[in-house]
C-alpha atoms as one frame of an Amber mdcrd trajectory, in Angstrom:
protein
 -14.207 -14.331   0.826 -12.499 -10.973   0.326 -12.714 -10.241   4.051 -11.299
 -13.675   4.851  -8.307 -13.109   2.566  -7.757  -9.719   4.169  -7.864 -11.244
   7.654  -5.420 -13.936   6.579  -3.109 -11.251   5.243  -3.186  -9.414   8.550
  -2.503 -12.622  10.477   0.422 -13.532   8.198   1.819 -10.019   8.554   1.726
 -10.295  12.360   3.672 -13.553  12.076   6.292 -11.842   9.919   5.405 -13.915
   6.870   5.573 -11.088   4.327   5.259 -13.138   1.094   2.147 -14.974   2.279
   0.666 -11.762   3.659   1.250 -10.034   0.349  -0.398 -12.862  -1.567  -3.450
 -12.857   0.724  -3.920  -9.110   0.444  -3.664  -9.300  -3.344  -6.332 -12.044
  -3.441  -8.639  -9.854  -1.372  -8.062  -6.848  -3.609  -8.750  -8.801  -6.784
 -12.106  -9.939  -5.429 -13.059  -6.463  -4.270 -11.894  -4.854  -7.513 -14.239
  -7.186  -9.412 -17.104  -6.252  -7.071 -16.359  -2.563  -7.660 -16.426  -3.163
 -11.408 -19.606  -5.278 -11.349 -21.518  -3.089  -8.870 -20.247   0.497  -9.275
 -23.195   1.865  -7.302 -22.243  -0.105  -4.174 -19.870   2.393  -2.586 -19.118
   0.055   0.335 -17.167  -2.218  -2.017 -14.945   0.713  -2.999 -14.435   1.600
   0.668 -13.588  -2.001   1.531 -11.038  -2.101  -1.286  -9.416   1.001   0.179
  -9.347  -0.625   3.604  -7.546  -3.712   2.345  -5.014  -1.555   0.520  -4.418
   0.374   3.728  -3.876  -2.861   5.647  -1.430  -4.108   3.038   0.407  -0.781
   3.134   0.763  -1.033   6.914   2.235  -4.524   6.564   4.659  -3.303   3.903
   5.627  -0.347   6.078   6.320  -2.617   9.044   8.544  -4.840   6.916  10.571
  -1.826   5.769   9.224  -1.654   2.219   8.378   2.037   2.332   8.122   2.847
  -1.406   5.625   0.033  -1.927   3.756   1.029   1.228   3.463   4.634   0.077
   2.063   3.551  -3.287  -0.587   1.422  -1.573  -1.497   4.210   0.827  -1.999
   6.537  -2.140  -4.323   4.024  -3.796  -6.245   3.541  -0.546  -6.676   7.306
  -0.192  -7.876   7.613  -3.795 -10.536   4.911  -3.395 -11.680   6.073   0.036
 -11.904   9.668  -1.216 -14.174   8.433  -3.996 -16.356   6.633  -1.448 -16.608
   9.705   0.773 -17.413  12.031  -2.123 -20.210   9.779  -3.333 -21.627   9.122
   0.139 -20.807  12.306   2.077 -23.282  11.570   4.876 -21.642   8.228   5.708
 -19.366   9.207   8.598 -17.517   5.880   8.399 -15.907   6.741   5.074 -14.615
  10.025   6.500 -13.127   8.144   9.463 -11.441   5.613   7.189 -10.023   8.307
   4.913  -8.674  10.128   7.954  -6.918   6.952   9.122  -5.430   6.338   5.665
  -4.094   9.907   5.566  -2.675   9.551   9.084  -0.831   6.367   8.111   0.365
   7.906   4.853   1.692  10.979   6.659   3.576   8.815   9.151   5.141   6.739
   6.372   6.136   9.875   4.469   7.945  11.260   7.511   9.717   7.933   7.948
  10.773   8.004   4.296  12.243  11.509   4.604   9.446  13.418   2.887   8.202
  15.778   5.631   6.685  18.378   3.300   4.507  15.753   1.632   3.645  14.409
   5.094   2.503  17.866   6.170   0.338  18.197   3.068  -1.325  14.878   3.917
  -1.946  16.188   7.437  -3.538  19.326   5.994  -5.840  17.156   3.887  -6.822
  15.368   7.086  -7.425  18.724   8.797  -9.975  19.616   6.134 -12.003  16.564
   7.183 -12.410  17.734  10.792 -12.876  21.531  10.904 -14.821  21.423  14.183
 -13.375  18.357  15.939 -10.970  19.503  18.660  -9.255  16.196  19.407  -8.644
  15.370  15.749  -7.302  18.876  15.188  -4.921  18.512  18.111  -3.549  15.225
  16.736  -3.169  16.806  13.307  -1.232  19.688  14.875   1.211  17.102  16.248
   1.687  15.659  12.747   2.311  19.116  11.325   4.803  19.937  14.071   6.666
  16.666  13.579   6.883  17.327   9.857   7.986  20.929  10.348  10.695  19.904
  12.795  12.304  17.708  10.142  12.835  20.792   7.963  13.259  23.402  10.676
  14.879  26.731   9.703  13.616  26.479   6.126  10.739  28.403   4.534   8.643
  25.237   4.311   9.500  24.377   7.890   8.274  27.794   8.999   5.134  27.406
   6.898   4.191  24.092   8.470   5.169  25.254  11.969   2.731  28.132  11.515
   0.132  25.628  10.272   0.666  23.549  13.421   0.053  26.594  15.626  -2.966
  27.573  13.564  -4.350  24.047  13.933  -3.832  24.167  17.697  -5.789  27.406
  17.716  -8.574  25.708  15.742  -8.606  22.841  18.233  -8.895  25.336  21.064
 -11.752  27.140  19.310 -13.487  23.794  18.910 -13.400  23.325  22.688 -10.255
  21.251  23.116  -8.318  22.064  26.295  -4.765  22.850  25.191  -2.442  24.071
  27.986  -2.151  20.928  30.137  -1.895  18.646  27.114   0.635  20.797  25.300
   3.074  20.670  28.204   3.252  16.881  27.769   3.933  16.800  24.026   7.580
  16.846  22.926   6.466  17.438  19.328   5.869  21.091  20.159   9.185  21.755
  21.949  10.816  23.406  18.939   7.950  25.895  18.754   8.650  27.257  22.235
  10.435  30.412  21.001   7.646  31.423  18.610   5.503  34.313  19.927   2.290
  32.850  18.493   2.906  29.566  20.296   3.773  31.294  23.583   0.594  33.358
  23.290  -1.386  30.176  22.763   0.094  28.635  25.890  -0.795  31.777  27.807
  -4.365  31.481  26.629  -4.344  34.354  24.147  -5.860  33.011  20.919  -5.595
  36.395  19.178  -1.820  36.206  18.451
């Protein structure tokens, strides 16, 4: 029943019917919250609750309700973090948490909070220390956040984090040079020696 309400919410959101979508998502969450309360040892219920919250947040974000979307993303991240911590070997929970953090970071940038967006990206980076493709995508998030506050101490900090993350991706086996030349997100880094060194294949700088 909870899954059905969630699916209805997603369908209503795609049709642009925000009130009905909101109501369906809330029904789903109420059912899952009761399951979490009644069966605290069943971590999958907690993860499912996080997933529905994430879906609702995406619908809210698409309808322009960013403050509400951000609040739902935060709740989704909290519940999915709990699921991952209590079932660390379940790779699915790590994937879901990563997706929630990605969505949250995007919404934060859209709401004019690039520093918070970068911090969310750094949380996501901690999930994938040896995964080159994930690290590359996270570097893009960090660069996009840094560009919004360029020429500030925080902007410099997150620009350096983006370059560091690219270096981690490279160390994990991800092929950088050809891909980097196609990504506008890194354009503003072009005058930084560490970035130039990375492009030239020198990972020591």
